[in-house]
Tab-separated table of C-alpha atoms in Angstrom:
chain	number	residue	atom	x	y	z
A	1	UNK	CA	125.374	23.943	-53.111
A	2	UNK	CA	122.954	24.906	-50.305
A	3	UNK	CA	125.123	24.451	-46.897
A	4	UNK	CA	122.135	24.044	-44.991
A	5	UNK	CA	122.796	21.076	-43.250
A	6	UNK	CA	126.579	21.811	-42.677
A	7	UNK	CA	127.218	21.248	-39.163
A	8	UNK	CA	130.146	22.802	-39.060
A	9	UNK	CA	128.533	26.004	-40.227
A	10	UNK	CA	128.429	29.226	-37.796
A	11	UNK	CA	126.276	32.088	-37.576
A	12	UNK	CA	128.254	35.156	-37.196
A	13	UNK	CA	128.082	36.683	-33.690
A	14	UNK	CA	126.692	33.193	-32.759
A	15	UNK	CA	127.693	30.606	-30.018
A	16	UNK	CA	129.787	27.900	-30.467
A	17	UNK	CA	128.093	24.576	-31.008
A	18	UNK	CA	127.657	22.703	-27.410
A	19	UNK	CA	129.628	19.397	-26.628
A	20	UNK	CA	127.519	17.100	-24.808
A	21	UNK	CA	127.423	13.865	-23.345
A	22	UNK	CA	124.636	11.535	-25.075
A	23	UNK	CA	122.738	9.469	-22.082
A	24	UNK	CA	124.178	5.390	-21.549
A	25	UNK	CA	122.899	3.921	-24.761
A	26	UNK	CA	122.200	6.476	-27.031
A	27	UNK	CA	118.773	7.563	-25.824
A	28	UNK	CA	117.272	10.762	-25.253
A	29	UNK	CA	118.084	13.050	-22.796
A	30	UNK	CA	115.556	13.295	-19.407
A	31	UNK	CA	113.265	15.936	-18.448
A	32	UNK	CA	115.229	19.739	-20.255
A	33	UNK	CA	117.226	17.970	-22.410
A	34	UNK	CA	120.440	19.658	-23.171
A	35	UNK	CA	121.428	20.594	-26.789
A	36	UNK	CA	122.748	17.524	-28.775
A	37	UNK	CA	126.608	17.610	-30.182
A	38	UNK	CA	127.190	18.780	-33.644
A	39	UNK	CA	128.745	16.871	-35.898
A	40	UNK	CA	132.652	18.641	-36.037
A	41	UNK	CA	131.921	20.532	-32.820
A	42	UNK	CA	134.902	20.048	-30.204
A	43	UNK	CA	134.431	16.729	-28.337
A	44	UNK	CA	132.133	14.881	-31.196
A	45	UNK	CA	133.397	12.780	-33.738
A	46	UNK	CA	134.382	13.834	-37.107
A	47	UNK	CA	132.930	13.223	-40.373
A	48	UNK	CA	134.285	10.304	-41.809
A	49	UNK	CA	135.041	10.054	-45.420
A	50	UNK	CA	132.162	8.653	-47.312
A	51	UNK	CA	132.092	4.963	-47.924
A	52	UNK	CA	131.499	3.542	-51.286
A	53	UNK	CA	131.026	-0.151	-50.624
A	54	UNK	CA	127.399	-0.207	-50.550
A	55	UNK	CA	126.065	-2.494	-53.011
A	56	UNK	CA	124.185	-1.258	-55.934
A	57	UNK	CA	120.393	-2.417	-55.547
A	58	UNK	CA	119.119	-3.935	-58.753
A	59	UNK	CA	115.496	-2.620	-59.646
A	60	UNK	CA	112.835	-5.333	-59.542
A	61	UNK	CA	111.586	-6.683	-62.565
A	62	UNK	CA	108.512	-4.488	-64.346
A	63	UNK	CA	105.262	-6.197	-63.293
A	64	UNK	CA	103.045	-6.573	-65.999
A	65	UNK	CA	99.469	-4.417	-65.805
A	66	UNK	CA	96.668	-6.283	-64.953
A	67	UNK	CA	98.932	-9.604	-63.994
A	68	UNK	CA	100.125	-8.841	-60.984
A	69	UNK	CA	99.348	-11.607	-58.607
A	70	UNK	CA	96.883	-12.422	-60.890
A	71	UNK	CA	94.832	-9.626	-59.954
A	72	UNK	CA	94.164	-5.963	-62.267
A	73	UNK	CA	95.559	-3.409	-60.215
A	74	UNK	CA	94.004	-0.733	-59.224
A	75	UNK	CA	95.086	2.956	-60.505
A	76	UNK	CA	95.593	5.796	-58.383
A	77	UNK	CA	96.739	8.807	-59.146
A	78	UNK	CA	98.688	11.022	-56.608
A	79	UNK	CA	99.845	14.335	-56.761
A	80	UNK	CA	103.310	15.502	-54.624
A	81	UNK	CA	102.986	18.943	-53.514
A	82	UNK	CA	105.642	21.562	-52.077
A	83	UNK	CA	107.779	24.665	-52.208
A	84	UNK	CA	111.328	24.626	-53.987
A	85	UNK	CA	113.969	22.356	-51.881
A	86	UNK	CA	111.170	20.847	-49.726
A	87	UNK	CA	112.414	17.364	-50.732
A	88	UNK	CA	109.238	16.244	-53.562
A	89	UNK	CA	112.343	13.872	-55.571
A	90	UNK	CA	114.443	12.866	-52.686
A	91	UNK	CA	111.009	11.890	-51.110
A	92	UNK	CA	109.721	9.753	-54.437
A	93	UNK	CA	113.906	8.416	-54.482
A	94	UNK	CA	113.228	6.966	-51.204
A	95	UNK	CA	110.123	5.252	-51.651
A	96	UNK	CA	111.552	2.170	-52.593
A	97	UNK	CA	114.365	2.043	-50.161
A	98	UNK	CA	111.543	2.489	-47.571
A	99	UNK	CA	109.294	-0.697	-49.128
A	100	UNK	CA	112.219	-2.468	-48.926
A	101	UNK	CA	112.912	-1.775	-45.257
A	102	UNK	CA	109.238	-2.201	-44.394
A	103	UNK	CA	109.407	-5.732	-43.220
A	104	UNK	CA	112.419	-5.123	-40.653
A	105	UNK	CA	109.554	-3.701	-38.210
A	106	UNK	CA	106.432	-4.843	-39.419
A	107	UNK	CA	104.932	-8.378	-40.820
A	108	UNK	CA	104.731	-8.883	-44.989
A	109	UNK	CA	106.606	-6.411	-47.270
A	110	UNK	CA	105.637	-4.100	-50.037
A	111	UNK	CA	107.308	-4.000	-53.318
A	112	UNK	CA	107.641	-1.307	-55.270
A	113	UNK	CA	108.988	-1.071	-58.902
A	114	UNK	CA	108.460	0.906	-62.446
A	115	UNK	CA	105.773	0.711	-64.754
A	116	UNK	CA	108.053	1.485	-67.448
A	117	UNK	CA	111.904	1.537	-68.292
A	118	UNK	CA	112.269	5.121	-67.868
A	119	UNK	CA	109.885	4.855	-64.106
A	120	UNK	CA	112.639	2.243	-63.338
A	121	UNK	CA	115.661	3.952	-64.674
A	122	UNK	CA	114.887	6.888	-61.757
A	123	UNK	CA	114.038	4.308	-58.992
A	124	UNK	CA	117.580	2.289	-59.512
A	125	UNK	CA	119.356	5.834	-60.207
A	126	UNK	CA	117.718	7.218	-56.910
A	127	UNK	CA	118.678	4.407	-54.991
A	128	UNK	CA	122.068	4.382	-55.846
A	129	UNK	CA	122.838	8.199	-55.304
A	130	UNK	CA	121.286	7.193	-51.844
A	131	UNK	CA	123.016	4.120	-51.010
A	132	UNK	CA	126.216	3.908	-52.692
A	133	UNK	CA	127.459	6.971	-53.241
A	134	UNK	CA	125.180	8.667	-50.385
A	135	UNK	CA	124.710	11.593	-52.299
A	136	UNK	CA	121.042	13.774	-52.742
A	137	UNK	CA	119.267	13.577	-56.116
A	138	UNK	CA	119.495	16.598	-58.278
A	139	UNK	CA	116.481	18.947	-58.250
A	140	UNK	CA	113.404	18.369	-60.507
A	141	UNK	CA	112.867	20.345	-63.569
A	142	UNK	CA	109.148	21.145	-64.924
A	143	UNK	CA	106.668	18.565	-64.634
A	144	UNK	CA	107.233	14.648	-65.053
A	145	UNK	CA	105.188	12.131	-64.489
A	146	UNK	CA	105.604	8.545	-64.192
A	147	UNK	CA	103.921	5.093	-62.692
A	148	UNK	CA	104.543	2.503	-60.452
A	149	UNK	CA	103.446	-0.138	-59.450
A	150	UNK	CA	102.709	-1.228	-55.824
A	151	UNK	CA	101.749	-4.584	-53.805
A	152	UNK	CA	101.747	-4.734	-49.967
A	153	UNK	CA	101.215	-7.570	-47.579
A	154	UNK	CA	97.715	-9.227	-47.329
A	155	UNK	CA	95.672	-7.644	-44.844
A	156	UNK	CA	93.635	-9.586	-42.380
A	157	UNK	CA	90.522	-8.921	-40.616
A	158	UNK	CA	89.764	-8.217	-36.837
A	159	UNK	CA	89.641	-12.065	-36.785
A	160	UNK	CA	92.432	-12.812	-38.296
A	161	UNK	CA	90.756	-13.998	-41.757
A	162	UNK	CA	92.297	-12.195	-44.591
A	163	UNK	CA	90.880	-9.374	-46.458
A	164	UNK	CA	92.662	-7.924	-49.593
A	165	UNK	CA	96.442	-7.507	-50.968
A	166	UNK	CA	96.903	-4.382	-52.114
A	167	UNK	CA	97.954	-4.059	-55.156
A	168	UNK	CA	97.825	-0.605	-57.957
A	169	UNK	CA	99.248	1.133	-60.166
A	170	UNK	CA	100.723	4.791	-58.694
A	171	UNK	CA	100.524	7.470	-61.225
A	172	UNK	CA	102.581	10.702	-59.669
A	173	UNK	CA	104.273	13.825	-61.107
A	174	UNK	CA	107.440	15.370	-59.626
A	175	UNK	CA	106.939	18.764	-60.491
A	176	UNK	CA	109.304	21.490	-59.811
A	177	UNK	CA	108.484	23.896	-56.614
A	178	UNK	CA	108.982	26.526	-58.831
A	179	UNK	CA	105.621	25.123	-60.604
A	180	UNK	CA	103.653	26.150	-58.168
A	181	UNK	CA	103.820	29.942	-58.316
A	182	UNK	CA	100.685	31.569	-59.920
A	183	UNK	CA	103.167	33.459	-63.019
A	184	UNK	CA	104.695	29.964	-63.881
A	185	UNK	CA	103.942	28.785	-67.537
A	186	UNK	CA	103.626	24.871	-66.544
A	187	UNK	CA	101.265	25.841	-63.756
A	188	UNK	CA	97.689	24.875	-65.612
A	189	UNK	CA	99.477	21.651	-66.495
A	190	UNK	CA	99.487	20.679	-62.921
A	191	UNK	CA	96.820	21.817	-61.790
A	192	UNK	CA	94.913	19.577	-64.158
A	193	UNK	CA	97.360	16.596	-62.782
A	194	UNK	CA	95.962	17.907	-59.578
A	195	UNK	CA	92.255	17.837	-60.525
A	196	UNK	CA	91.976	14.439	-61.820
A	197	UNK	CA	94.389	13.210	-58.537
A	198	UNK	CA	92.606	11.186	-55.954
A	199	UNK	CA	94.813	12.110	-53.041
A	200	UNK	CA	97.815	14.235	-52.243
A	201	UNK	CA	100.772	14.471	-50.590
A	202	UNK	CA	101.883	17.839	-49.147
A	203	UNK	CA	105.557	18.191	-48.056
A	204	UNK	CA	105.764	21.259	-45.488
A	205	UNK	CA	109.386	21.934	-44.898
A	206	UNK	CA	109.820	23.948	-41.722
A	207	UNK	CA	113.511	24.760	-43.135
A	208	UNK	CA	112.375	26.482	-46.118
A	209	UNK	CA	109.641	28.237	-44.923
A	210	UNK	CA	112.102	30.451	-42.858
A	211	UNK	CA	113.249	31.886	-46.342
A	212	UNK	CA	111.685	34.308	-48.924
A	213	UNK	CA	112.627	32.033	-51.860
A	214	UNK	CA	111.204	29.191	-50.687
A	215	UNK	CA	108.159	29.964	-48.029
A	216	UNK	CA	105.586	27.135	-48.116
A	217	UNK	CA	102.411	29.896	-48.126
A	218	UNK	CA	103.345	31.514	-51.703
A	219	UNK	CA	103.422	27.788	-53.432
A	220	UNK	CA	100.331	26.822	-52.124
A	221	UNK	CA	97.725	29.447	-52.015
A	222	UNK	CA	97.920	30.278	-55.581
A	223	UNK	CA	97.732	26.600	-56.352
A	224	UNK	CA	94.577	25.766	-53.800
A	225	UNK	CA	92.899	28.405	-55.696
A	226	UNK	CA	93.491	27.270	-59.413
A	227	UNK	CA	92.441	24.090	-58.119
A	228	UNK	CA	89.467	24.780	-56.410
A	229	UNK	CA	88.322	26.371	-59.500
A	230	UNK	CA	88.729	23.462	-61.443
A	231	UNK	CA	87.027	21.205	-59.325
A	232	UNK	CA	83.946	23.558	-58.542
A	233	UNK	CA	83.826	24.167	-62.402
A	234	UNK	CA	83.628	19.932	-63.020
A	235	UNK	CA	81.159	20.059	-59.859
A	236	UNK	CA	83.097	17.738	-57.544
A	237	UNK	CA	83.357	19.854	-54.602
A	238	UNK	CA	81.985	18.750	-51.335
A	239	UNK	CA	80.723	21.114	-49.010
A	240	UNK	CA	82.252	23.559	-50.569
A	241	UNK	CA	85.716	21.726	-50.065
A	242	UNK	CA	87.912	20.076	-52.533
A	243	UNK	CA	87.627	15.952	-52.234
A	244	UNK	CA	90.719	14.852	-51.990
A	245	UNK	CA	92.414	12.873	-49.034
A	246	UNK	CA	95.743	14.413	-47.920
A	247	UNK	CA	98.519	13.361	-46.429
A	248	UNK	CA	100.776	16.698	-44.971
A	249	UNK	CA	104.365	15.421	-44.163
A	250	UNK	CA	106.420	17.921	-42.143
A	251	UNK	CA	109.604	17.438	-43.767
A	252	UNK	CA	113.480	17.133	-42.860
A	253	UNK	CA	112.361	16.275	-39.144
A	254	UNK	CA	116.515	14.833	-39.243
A	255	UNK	CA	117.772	18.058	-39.420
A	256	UNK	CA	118.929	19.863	-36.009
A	257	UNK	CA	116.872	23.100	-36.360
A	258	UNK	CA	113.674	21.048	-36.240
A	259	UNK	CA	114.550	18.142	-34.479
A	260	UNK	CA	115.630	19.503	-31.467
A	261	UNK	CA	113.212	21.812	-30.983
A	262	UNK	CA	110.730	19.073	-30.968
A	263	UNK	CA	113.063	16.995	-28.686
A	264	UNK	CA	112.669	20.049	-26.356
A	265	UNK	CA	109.078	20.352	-26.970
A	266	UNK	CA	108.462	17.438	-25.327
A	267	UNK	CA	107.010	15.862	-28.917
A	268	UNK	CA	109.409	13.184	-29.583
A	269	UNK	CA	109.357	9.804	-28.091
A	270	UNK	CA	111.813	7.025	-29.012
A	271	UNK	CA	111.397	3.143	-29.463
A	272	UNK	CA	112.857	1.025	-26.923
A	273	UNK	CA	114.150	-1.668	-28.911
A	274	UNK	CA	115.830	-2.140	-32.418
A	275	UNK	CA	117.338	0.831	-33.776
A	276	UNK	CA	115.770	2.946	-31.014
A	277	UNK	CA	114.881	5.857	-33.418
A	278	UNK	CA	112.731	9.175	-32.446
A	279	UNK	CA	109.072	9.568	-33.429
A	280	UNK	CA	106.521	11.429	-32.891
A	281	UNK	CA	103.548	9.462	-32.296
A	282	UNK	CA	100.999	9.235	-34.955
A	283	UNK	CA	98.501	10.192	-32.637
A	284	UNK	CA	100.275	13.411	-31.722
A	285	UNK	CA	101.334	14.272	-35.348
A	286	UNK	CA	98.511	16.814	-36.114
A	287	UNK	CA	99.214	18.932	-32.978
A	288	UNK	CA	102.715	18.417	-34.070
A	289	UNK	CA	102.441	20.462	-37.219
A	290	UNK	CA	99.971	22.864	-35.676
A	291	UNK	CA	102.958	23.690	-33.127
A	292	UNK	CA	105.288	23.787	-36.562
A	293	UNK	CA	102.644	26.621	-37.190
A	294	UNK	CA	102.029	28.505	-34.571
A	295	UNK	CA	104.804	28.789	-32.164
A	296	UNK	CA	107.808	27.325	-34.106
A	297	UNK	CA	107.320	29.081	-37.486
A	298	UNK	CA	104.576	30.941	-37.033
A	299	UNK	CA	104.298	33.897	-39.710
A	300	UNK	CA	102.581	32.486	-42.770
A	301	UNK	CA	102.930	29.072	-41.796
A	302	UNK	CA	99.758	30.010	-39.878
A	303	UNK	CA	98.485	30.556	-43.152
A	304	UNK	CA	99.340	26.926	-44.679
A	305	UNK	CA	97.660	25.130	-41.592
A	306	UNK	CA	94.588	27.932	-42.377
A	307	UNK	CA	94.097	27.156	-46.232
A	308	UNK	CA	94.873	23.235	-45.752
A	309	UNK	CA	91.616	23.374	-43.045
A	310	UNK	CA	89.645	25.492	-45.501
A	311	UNK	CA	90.468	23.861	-48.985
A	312	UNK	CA	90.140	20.304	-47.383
A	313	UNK	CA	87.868	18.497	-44.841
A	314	UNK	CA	90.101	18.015	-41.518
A	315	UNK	CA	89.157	14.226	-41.094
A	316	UNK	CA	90.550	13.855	-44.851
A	317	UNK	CA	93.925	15.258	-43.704
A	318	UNK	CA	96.687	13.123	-41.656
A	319	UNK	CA	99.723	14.024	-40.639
A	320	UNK	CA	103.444	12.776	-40.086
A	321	UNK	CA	107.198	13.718	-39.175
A	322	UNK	CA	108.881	12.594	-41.939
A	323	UNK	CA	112.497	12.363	-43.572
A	324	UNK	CA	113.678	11.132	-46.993
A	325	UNK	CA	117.495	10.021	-45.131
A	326	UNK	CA	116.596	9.692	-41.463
A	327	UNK	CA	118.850	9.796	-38.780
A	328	UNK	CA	122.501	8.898	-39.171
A	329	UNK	CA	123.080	5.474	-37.093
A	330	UNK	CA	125.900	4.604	-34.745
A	331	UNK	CA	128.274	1.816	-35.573
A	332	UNK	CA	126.091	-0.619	-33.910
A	333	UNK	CA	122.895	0.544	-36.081
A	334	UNK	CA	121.815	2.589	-33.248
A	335	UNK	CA	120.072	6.158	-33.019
A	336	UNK	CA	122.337	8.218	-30.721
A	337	UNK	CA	121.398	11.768	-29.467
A	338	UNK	CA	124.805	13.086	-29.472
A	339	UNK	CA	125.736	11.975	-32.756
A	340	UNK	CA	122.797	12.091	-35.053
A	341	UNK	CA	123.040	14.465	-37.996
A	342	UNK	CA	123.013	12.128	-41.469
A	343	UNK	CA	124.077	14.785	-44.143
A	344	UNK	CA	127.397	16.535	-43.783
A	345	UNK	CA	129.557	19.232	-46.145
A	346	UNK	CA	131.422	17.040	-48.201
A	347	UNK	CA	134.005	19.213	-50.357
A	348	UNK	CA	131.391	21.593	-50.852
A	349	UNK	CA	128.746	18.817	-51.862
A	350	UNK	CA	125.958	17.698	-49.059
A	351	UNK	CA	126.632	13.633	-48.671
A	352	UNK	CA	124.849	11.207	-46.456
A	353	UNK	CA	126.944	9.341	-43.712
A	354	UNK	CA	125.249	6.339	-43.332
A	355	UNK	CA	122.718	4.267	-45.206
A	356	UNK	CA	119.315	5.746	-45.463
A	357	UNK	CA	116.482	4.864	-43.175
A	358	UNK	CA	113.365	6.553	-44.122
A	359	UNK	CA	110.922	7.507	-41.766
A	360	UNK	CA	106.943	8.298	-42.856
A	361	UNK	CA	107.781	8.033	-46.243
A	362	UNK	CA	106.237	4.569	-47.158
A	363	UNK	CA	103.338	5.384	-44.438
A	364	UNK	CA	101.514	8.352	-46.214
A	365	UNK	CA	101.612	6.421	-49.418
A	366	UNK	CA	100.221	3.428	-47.546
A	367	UNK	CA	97.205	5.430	-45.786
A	368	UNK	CA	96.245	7.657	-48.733
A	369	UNK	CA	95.582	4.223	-50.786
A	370	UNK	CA	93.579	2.414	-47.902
A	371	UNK	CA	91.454	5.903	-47.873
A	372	UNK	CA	90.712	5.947	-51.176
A	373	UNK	CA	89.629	2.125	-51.229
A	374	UNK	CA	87.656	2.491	-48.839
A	375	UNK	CA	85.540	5.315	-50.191
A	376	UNK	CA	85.492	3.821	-53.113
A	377	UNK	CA	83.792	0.356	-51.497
A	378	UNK	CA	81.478	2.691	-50.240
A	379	UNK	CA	80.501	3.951	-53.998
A	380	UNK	CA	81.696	7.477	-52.717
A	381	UNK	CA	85.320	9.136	-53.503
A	382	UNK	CA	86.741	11.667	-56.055
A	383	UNK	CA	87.633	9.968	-59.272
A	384	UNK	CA	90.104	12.102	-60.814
A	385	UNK	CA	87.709	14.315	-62.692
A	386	UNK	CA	84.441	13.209	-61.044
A	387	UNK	CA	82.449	12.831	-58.029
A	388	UNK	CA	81.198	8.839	-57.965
């Protein structure tokens, strides 16, 4: 197992880890903020032993196509995108954890459950590796697809009067990073999941994109290419661009080695209330992963942020900061700059010290279905396989 996140972990010839002193109340630091502590470094707390007396979350009953809320759902059919260990079945693991959690910030809640017993079977499995025994899901193998079904909270109107619920079916594949290389045999296979998708979600994981094995440019240029193919072939490209609305997550924004840079960067702002956790504002998020890019990968990345503008209209594209675990909570439920790393060494196995709390997980799902219903209220949109 991958020691990536082990805090205790030291490069040779490197420093030790700094000890600091987080600011009254577990904020950021001010203006040149200093290093945060490091989980097992001298003067921060230890890990503690994992608990295991989370409750097991029982999966919610399958909705039945075409009843729910007495409404035909909608289908829509999204494809998940990245290089090996960029965190495609963690991320789909924590979807429902982060419906669930939806209404502690906002008003309504979404629900989220299987469209069959096998779709349901991975959500309850998922949760409780998360939750209960706060361990990561194993690695995908191949392609597999499966559906869900989704309802949100009814949406009102700029006066108030309400609009729609929405409410569709989610058909997505969790395919393998390995998948994506040009020489793999299961390749055409997604592509053509690809093709008929009407949005996508790109994971960009800054950690894995410092490594040979897993750099985000080789899994997606190859890809982009068999793709655009397909869809120029079927006649469904527009302006020479493929159709599709995106939504790029930079991935494992927990972790240290891109957190704190950000923190540093001056990107990250936190919320003043509740749990007080770090963001980076929505507004700020695609300058956010052009500085991923440019100055904090740079290399190749350059090249993801080049074929992502090229392949796919900019105003289709958003972007967000994202993690599958979040940030490890105080004992109070509170964010805390000296003490903030989630997943820890665990006899050789990477465990999760406190209960996950997604963050832009939920959200990219959310805005990729509001895109697509709108173009498709318009009469316009890709619909897997055609232009309408």
């Amino acid at each position: 197992m991958s020691d990536l996140y082990n805090p205790n972990k030291k490069e040779s010839g490197g420093p030790e880890p700094a000890s600091v002193t987080a600011p009254a109340g577990g904020g950021l630091p001010p203006n040149a903020p200093p290093k945060p502590a490091v989980v097992g470094a001298a003067g921060a707390p230890e890990p503690v032993p994992v608990p295991d007396t989370v409750p097991v979350l029982e999966a919610v009953p399958v909705p039945s196509a075409g009843q729910v809320n007495g409404t035909a759902p909608d289908r829509i059919r999204i494809g998940l995108w990245g290089a090996p260990r960029s965190g495609k079945t963690t991320y789909l693991t924590a979807l429902r954890i982060a419906a669930m959690q939806y209404q502690r910030h906002n008003e309504g809640s979404w629900n989220i459950a299987g469209m069959t017993e096998e779709a349901n079977a991975f959500l309850a499995e998922g949760v409780d590796l998360l939750t209960r025994r706060r361990a990561f899901p194993p690695a995908s193998m191949g392609v597999q697809g499966m559906a869900l079904s989704v309802v949100g909270p009814e949406e009102k109107g700029k006066l108030g009067f309400r609009t729609r619920r929405p409410n569709f079916v989610l058909e997505i594949q969790d395919a393998a990073g390995e998948v994506f290389r040009h020489d793999h045999p299961q390749q055409p296979q997604l592509v053509g999941h690809l093709a008929r998708s009407h949005g996508l979600i790109y994971l960009f994981d800054p950690i894995g994109d410092a490594e040979e094995g897993t750099e985000s440019f080789t899994y997606l240029q190859a890809t982009l290419a068999q793709l655009t193919a397909r869809i120029r072939d079927q006649g469904g490209l527009v302006d020479g661009r493929l159709p599709h609305h995106v939504s790029v997550c930079i991935a494992k924004f927990d972790h240290p080695d891109v957190f704190r840079p950000a923190v540093e960067a001056g990107w990250v702002t936190q919320d003043t209330v509740g749990s007080r956790l770090p963001r980076v504002p929505r507004e700020q998020s695609e300058k956010f992963f052009q500085w991923m890019c440019d100055e904090f990968r740079g290399s190749n990345a350059r090249l993801v942020r080049d074929a992502l503008y090229s392949h796919f209209d900019p105003r289709r594209i958003s972007y967000y900061a994202a993690s599958a675990v979040g940030f490890r909570l105080n004992p109070q439920h509170v964010f805390d700059y000296g003490d903030y790393v989630q997943p820890v060494a665990v006899d050789g196995t990477l465990r999760i010290r406190t209960s996950p709390v997604p963050i832009n997980v939920l959200e990219p799902l959310i805005d990729l279905e509001s895109r697509i219903h709108r173009d498709r209220g318009r009469g316009g949109g890709w619909r897997g396989g055609k232009r309408r």
